Coordinates of C-alpha atoms in Angstrom, one line a residue:
Chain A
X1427 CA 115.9 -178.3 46.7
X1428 CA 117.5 -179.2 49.7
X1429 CA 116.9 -179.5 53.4
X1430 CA 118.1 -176.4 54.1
X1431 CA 115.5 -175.0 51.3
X1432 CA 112.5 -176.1 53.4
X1433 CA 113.5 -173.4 55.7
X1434 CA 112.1 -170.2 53.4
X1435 CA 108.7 -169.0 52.3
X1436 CA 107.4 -165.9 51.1
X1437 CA 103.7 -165.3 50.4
X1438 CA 102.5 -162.7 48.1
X1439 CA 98.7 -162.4 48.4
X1440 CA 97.2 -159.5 49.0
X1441 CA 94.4 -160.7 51.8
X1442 CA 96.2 -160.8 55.0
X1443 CA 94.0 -163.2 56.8
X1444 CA 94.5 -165.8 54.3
X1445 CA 98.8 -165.3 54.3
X1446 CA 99.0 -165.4 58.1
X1447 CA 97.0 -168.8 58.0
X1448 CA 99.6 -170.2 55.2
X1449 CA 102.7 -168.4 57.8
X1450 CA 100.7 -170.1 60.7
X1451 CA 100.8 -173.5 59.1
X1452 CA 104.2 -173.1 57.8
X1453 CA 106.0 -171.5 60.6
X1454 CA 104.7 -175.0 62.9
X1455 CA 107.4 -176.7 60.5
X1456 CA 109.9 -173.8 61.2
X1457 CA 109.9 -172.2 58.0
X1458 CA 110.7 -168.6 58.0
X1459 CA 107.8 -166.7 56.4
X1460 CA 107.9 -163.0 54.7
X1461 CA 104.4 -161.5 53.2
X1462 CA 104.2 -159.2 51.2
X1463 CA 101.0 -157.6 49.7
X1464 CA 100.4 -157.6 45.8
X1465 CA 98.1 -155.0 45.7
X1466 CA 97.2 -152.1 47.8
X1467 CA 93.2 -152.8 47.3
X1468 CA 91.0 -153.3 44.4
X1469 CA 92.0 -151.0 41.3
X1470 CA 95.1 -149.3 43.5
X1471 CA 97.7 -147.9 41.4
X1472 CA 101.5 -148.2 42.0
X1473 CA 101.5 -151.2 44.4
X1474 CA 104.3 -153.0 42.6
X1475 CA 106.7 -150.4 43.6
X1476 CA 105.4 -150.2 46.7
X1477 CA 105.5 -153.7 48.0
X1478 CA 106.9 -156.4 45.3
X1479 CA 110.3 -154.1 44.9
X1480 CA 112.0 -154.6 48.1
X1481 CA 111.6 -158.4 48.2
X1482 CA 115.1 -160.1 48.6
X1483 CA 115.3 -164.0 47.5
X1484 CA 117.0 -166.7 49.2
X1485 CA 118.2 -169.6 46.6
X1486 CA 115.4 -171.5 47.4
X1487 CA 112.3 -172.0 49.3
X1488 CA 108.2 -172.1 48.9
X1489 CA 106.6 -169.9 47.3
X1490 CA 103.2 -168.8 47.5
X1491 CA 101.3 -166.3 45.1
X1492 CA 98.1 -165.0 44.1
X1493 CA 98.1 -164.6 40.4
X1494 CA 94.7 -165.0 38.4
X1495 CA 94.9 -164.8 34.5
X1496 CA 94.5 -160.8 33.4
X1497 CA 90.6 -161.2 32.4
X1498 CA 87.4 -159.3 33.4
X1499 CA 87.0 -155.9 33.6
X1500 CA 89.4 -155.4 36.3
X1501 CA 92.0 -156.0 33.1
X1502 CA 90.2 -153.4 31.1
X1503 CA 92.0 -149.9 32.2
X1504 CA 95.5 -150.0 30.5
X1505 CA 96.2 -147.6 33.4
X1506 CA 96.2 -149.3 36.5
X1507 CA 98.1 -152.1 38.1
X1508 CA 96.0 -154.8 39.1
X1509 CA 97.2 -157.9 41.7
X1510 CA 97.3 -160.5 39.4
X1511 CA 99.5 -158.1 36.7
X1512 CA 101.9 -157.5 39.5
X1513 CA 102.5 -160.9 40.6
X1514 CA 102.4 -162.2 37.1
X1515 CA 105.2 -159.5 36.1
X1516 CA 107.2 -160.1 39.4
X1517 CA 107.3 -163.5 38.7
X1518 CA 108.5 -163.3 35.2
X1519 CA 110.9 -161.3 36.2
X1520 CA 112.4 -163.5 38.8
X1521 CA 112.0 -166.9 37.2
X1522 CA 115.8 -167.3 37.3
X1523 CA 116.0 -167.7 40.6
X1524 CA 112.5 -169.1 41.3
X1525 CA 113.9 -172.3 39.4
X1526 CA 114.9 -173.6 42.2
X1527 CA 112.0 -172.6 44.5
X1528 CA 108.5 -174.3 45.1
X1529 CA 106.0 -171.8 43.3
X1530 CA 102.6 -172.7 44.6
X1531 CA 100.3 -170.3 42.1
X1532 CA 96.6 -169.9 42.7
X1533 CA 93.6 -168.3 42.2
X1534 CA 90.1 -168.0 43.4
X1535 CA 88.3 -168.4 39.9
X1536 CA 87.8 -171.1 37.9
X1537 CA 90.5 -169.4 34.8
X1538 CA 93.3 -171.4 33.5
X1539 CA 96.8 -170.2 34.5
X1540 CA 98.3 -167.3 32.9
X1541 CA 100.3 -167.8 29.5
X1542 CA 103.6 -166.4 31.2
X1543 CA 103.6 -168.8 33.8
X1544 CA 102.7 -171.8 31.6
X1545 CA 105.2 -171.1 29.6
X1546 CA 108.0 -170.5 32.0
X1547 CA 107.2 -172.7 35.2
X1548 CA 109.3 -175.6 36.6
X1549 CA 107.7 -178.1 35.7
X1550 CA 107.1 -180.5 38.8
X1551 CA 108.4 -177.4 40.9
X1552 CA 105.8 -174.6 39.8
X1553 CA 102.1 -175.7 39.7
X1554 CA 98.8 -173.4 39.4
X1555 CA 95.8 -173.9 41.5
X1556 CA 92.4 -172.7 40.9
X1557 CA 89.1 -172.3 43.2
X1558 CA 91.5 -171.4 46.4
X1559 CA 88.8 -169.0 48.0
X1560 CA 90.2 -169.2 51.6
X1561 CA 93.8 -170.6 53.5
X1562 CA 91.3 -173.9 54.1
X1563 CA 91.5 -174.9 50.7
X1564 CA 95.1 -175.4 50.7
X1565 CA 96.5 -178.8 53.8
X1566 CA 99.4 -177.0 54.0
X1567 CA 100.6 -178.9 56.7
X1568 CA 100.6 -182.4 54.7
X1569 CA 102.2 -180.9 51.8
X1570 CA 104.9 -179.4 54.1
X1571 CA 105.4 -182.1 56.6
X1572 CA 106.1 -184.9 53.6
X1573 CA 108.1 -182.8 51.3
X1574 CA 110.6 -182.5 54.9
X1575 CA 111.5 -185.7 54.6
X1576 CA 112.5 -185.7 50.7
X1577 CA 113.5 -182.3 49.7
X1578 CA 115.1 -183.1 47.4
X1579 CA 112.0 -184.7 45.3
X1580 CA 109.4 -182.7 43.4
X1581 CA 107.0 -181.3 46.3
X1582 CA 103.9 -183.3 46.8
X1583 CA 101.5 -180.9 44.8
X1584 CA 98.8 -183.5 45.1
X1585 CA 98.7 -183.4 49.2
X1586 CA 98.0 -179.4 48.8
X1587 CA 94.7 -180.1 47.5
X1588 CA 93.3 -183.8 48.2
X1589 CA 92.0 -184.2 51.9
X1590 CA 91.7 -187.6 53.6
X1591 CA 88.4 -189.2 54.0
X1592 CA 89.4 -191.3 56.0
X1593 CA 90.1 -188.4 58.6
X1594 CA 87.0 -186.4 57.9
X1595 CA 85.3 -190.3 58.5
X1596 CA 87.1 -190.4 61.5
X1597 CA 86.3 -186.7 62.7
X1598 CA 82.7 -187.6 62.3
X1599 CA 82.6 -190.9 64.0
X1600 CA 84.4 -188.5 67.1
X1601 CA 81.7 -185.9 67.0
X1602 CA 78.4 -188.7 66.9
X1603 CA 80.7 -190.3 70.2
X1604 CA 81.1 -186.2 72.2
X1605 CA 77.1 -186.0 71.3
X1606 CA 76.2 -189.1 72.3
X1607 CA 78.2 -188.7 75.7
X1608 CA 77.5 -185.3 76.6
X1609 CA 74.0 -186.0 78.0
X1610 CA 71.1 -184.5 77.1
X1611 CA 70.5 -186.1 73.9
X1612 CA 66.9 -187.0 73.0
X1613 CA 65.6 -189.1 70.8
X1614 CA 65.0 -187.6 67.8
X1615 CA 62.3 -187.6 65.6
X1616 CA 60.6 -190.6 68.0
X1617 CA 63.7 -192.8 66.9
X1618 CA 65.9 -194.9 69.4
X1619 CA 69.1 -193.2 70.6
X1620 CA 70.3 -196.8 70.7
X1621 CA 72.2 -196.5 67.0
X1622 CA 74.4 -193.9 69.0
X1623 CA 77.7 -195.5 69.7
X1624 CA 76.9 -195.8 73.9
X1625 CA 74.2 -196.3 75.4
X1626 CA 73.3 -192.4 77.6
X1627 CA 72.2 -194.2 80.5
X1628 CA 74.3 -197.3 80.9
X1629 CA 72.3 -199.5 79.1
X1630 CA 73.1 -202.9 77.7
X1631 CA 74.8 -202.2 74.7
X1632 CA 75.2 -205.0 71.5
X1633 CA 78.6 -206.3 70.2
X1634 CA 77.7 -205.4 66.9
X1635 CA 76.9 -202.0 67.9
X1636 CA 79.6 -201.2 69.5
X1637 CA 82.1 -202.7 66.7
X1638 CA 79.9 -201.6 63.8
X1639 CA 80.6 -198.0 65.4
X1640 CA 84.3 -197.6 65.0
X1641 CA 85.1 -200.5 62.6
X1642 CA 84.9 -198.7 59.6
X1643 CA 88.1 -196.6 60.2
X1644 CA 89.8 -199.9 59.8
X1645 CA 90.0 -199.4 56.2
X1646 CA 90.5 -202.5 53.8
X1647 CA 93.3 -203.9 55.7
X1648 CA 91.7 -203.9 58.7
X1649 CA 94.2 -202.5 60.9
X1650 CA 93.6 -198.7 60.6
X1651 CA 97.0 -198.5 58.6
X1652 CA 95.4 -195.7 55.9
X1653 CA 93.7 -193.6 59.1
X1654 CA 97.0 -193.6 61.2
X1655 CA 99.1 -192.9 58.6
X1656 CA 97.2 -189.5 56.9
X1657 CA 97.0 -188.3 60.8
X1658 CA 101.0 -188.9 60.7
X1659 CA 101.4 -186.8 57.7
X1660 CA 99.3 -184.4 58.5
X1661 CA 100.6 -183.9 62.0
X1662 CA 97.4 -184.2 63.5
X1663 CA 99.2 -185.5 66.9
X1664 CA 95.9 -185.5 69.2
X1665 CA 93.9 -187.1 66.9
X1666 CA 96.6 -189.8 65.8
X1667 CA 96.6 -190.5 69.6
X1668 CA 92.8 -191.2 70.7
X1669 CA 92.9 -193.5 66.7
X1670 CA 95.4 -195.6 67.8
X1671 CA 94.1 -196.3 70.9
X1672 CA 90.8 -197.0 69.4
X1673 CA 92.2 -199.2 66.3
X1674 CA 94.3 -200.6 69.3
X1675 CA 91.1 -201.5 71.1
X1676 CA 89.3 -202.9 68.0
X1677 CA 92.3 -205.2 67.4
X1678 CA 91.7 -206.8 71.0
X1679 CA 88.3 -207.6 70.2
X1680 CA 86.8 -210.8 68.7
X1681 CA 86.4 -211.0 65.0
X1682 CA 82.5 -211.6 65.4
X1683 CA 80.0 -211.9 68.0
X1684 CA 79.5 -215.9 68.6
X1685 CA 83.2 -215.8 69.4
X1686 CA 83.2 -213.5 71.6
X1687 CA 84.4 -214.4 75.1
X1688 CA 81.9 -214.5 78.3
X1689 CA 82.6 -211.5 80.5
X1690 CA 84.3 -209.5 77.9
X1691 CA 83.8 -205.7 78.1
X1692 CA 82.9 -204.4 74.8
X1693 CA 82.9 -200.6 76.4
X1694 CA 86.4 -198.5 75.9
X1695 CA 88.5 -197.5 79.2
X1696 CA 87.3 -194.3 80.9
X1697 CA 90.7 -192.3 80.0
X1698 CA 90.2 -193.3 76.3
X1699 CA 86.5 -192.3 76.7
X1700 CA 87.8 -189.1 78.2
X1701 CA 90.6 -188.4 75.6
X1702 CA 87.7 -188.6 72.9
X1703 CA 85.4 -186.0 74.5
X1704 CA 88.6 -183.8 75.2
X1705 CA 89.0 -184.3 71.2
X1706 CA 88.6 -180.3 69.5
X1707 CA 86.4 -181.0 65.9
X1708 CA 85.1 -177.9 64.2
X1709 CA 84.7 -175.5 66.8
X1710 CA 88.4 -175.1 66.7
X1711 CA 88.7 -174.5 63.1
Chain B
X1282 CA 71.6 -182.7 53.5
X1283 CA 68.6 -183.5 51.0
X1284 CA 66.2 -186.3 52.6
X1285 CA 62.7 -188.0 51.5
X1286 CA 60.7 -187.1 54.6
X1287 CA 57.7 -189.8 55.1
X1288 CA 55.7 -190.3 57.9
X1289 CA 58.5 -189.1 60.2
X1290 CA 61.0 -191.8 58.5
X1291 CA 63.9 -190.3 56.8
X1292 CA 65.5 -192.9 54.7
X1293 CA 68.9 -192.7 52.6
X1294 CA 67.7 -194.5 50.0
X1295 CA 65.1 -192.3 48.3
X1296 CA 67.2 -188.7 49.2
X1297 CA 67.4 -187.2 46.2
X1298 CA 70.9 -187.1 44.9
X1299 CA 72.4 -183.6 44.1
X1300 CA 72.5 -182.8 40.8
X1301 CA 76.7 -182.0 40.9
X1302 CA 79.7 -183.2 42.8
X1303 CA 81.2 -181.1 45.6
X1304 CA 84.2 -180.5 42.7
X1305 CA 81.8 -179.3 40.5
X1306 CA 79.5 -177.1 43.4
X1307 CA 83.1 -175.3 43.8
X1308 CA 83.9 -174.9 40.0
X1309 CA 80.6 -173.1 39.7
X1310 CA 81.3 -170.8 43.0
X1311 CA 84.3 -170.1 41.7
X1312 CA 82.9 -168.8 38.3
X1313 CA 79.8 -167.0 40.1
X1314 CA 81.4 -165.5 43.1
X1315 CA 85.1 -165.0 41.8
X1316 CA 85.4 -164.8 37.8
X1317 CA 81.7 -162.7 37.8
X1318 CA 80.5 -161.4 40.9
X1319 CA 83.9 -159.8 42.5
X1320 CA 86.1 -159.5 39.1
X1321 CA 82.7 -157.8 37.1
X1322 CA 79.8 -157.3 39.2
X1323 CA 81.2 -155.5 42.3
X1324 CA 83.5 -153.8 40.1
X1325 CA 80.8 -151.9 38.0
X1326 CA 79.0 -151.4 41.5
X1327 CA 82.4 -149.7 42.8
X1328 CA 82.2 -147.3 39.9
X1329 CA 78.3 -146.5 39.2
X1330 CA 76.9 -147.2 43.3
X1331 CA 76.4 -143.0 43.1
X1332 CA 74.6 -142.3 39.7
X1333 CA 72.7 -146.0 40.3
X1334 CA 71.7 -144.0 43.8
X1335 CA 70.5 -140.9 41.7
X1336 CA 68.5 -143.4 39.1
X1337 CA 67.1 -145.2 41.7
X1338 CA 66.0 -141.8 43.1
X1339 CA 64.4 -140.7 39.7
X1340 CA 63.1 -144.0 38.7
X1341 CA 64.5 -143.9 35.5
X1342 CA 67.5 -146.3 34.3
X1343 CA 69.6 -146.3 31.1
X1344 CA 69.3 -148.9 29.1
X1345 CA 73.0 -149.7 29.5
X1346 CA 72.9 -149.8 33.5
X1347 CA 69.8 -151.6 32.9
X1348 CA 71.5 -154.5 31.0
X1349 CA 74.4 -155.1 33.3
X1350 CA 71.9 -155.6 36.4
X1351 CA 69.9 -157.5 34.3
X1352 CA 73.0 -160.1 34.2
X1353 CA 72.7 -160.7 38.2
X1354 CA 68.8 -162.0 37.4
X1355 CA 70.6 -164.1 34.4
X1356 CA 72.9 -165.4 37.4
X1357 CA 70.6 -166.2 40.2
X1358 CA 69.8 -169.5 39.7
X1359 CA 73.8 -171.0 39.9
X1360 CA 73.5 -168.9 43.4
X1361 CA 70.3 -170.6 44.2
X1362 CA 71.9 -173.8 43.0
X1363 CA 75.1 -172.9 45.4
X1364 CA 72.8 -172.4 48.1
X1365 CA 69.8 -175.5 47.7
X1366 CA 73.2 -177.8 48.0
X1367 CA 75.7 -176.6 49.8
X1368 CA 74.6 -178.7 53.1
X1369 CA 74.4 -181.8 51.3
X1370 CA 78.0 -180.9 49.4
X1371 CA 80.3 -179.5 52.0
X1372 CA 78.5 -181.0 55.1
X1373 CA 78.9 -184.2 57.2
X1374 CA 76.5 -186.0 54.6
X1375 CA 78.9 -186.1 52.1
X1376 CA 81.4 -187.8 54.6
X1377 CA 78.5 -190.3 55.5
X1378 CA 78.1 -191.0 51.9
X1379 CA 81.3 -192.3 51.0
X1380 CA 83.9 -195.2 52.0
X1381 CA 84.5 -195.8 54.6
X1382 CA 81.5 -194.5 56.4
X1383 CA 78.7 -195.3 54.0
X1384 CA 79.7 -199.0 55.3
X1385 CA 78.0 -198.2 58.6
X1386 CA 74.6 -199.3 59.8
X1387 CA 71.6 -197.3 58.2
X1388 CA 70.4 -196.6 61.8
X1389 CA 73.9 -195.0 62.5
X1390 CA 74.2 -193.3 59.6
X1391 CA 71.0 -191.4 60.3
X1392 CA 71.6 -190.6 64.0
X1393 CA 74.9 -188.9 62.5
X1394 CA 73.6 -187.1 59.9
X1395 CA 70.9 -185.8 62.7
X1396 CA 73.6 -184.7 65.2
X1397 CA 76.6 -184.5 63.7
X1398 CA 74.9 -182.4 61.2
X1399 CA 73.6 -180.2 63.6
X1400 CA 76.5 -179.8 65.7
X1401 CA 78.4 -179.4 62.4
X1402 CA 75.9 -176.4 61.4
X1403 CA 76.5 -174.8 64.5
X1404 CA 79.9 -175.4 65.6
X1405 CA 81.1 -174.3 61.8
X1406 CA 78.8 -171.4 61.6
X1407 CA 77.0 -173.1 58.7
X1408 CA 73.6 -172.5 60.0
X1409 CA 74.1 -168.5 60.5
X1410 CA 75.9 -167.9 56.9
X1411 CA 73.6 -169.8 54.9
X1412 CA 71.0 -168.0 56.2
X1413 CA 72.5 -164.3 56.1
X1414 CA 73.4 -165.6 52.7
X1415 CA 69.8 -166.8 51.5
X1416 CA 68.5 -163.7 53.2
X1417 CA 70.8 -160.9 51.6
X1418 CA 70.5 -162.5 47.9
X1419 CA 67.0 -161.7 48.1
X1420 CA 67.4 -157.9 48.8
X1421 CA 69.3 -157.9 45.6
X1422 CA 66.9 -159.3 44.5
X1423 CA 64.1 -156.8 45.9
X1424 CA 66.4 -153.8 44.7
X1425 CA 67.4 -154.8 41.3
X1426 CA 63.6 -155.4 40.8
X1427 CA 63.1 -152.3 41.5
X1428 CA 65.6 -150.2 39.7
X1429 CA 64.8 -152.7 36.2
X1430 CA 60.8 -152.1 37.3
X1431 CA 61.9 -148.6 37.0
X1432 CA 60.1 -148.1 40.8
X1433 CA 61.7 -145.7 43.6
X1434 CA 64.3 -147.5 45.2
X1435 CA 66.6 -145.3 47.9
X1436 CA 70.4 -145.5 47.8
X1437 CA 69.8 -148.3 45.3
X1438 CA 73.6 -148.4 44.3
X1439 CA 74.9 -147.8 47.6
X1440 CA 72.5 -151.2 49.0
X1441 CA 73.3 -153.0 46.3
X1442 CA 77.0 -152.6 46.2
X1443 CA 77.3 -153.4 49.9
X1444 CA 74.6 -156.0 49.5
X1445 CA 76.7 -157.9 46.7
X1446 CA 79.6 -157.4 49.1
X1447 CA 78.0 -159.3 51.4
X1448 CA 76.8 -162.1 49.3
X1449 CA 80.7 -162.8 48.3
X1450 CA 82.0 -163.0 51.2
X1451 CA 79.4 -165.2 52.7
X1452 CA 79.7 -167.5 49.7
X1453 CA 83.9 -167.6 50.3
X1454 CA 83.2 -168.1 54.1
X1455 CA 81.1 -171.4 54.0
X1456 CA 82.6 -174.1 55.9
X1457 CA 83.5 -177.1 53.9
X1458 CA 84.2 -180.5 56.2
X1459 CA 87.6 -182.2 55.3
X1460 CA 90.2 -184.3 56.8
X1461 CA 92.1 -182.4 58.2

């Protein structure tokens, strides 16, 4: 595929919420997004016609389908048209041209991928995905964002799917800072709030504390390199910001606590205190 | 998240460790919810919720009917399973559990799971979906006893197929956290 081919995506999938979070992600990377439904509802008749029929293909571009393999007693009644028997058909029947697309299959059961398609996919173009319940299961915006800057190499299937610990570390470690700095915050259970990463009321607070707290986003090089670069790829632009600054900050400290100079602060700056709490974690997902 | 509770101490060491992997807690929604509930189970609902209303009605339930409801009692424990560890699985505890953050302090690691995992319940909607979700399995659970008790049960099919309803689409909703 090539540059240009990053530009195209059509989604067939017949729940809308979950194709306008795919168009969300994907039209952030300007890509160009039709929908189109598979089915008209559970056990609806005709909806090939209705909705597959009209859809015109570009040479090349992402595709994105809801096909599960015909089982279960959805499968049963020779006469009606089922989602996955559309999509499965419609894709058979366009496999020419879809050789040069990015088919990204996927169902929300646990079944293997449908004969048809294992027979004619791409291979390293065309790859089936199973347990995709919502949008969330697919990091759309990694896979997109690295397969930009080599089209023309096999799309990063793998980025679909595997999520970064190292961000989800880092999410947490952001969320235990907002708590701990909002006030309000008791001890709980009769334990001291002092394992919290700052003291609430200005109290003394130890080197190792305060190291211990963000260290571990250093990773095994110690310089953040693995943390910094999945928040690259995944475009995550405010949190890449406040990590730097913190792996920045951790770099300016001392390497233990016996060398660590007199008079030192080991507290971060007020504006990257402030650009931490201003940080959005779950509530905005 | 699944802690030994002692004298007020919580301690990571002596949690009791799920008995699956947050790969496999999925595999196994995926087969319960998707591949039997929605593909099977809410299908045959669709179709019989009206003459399941009238047999509920008359107490009296054919031995067919009464096999296919019987499969949701087969069922109900992976759903109970689903439920029992989908804190420990999807929430902040599996994060703290695992490089890079199971390398920090035991004292820290508590005060996260604490509130993180309590903002995390709240802020994701965790905390209000597992319990619609614990609390509508069990009235499938009341009215499929009563239709295979053979005991009057109102609008039996029309409950239970919105009921079951419910119960998929609160299992498919549960937030998971990730990186990104």
């Amino acid at each position: 595929m090539t540059q240009s081919g990053v530009k195209h995506a059509l989604i067939i999938d017949e729940k809308p919420k979950r194709a306008e979070t795919f168009m969300t992600a994907l039209r952030e990377y300007k890509i160009t997004c039709d929908h189109r439904k598979s089915i008209v509802a559970i056990n609806g008749r005709g909806c090939k016609k209705e909705y597959l029929e009209t859809v015109s293909l570009p040479p090349s571009g992402i595709l994105f389908i809801h096909m599960g393999p015909l089982s279960g007693d959805r499968a049963q009644d020779p006469d009606k048209d089922y989602g996955n028997q559309c999509s499965l058909e419609w894709y058979v029947e366009n496999i020419r041209t879809l050789q040069s697309w990015c088919v990204i299959a996927y169902t929300a059961g646990a079944g293997s991928e449908p004969e048809e398609f294992k027979t004619l996919k791409r291979r390293g173009w065309h790859r089936y995905f199973r347990g995709i319940t919502g949008a969330d299961a697919f990091n759309v915006g990694a896979f997109v964002s690295n397969w930009k800057m080599a089209p023309e190499e096999p799309p990063p299937f793998d980025l679909l799917v595997n999520w970064s610990d190292f961000v989800a570390a880092f999410r947490v470690l952001v969320a235990g800072f907002q708590v701990a700095n909002k006030g309000g915050v008791k001890s709980p259970g009769g334990r001291d709030v002092g394992a919290a990463p700052m003291e609430l009321e200005g109290a003394p607070i130890s080197w190792t504390h305060q190291m211990s707290w963000w260290r571990p986003i250093l990773g095994h090089d110690g310089k953040g390199t693995q943390l910094l670069d999945e928040l690259k790829s995944i475009g995550a632009l405010e949190l890449l910001s406040v990590a730097e600054a913190i792996v920045k900050w951790l770099a300016s400290m001392p390497r233990d606590e016996s060398s660590s100079p007199a008079g030192k602060s080991l507290t971060l700056d007020e504006p990257l205190v402030m650009e931490i709490l201003a940080v959005k974690l779950w509530l905005s997902q | 998240m699944a802690i030994a509770v002692s004298n007020g101490f919580r301690v990571f060491e002596t949690r009791l460790a799920p008995p699956l992997s947050r790969d496999e807690w999925l595999e196994r929604r995926a087969r319960f919810n998707h591949d039997w509930l929605q593909v099977s189970f809410l299908t045959f609902l669709q179709a019989w919720h009206v003459e399941l209303d009238v047999y509920g009605s008359t107490a009296d339930l054919p031995v067919d009917i009464r096999t296919v409801l019987g499969e949701w009692v087969v069922r109900r424990p992976v759903l109970d399973l689903l439920i029992r560890y989908a804190e420990q699985l999807l929430g902040p505890g599996k994060v703290l559990d695992e490089f890079p953050l199971n390398e920090l302090p035991y004292d820290q690691r508590l005060w996260l799971l604490d509130e993180v995992g309590k903002l995390w319940r709240e802020a994701s909607g965790f905390r209000l979906l597992i319990g619609d979700l614990e609390a509508t399995a069990t009235s499938v659970d009341e009215v499929i006893g009563n239709l295979l008790a053979d005991h009057p049960c109102l609008h039996a099919g029309t409950r239970l197929y919105a009921k079951c309803q419910t119960v998929s689409r609160l299992l498919t909703a549960l937030p998971m956290i990730r990186g990104a």
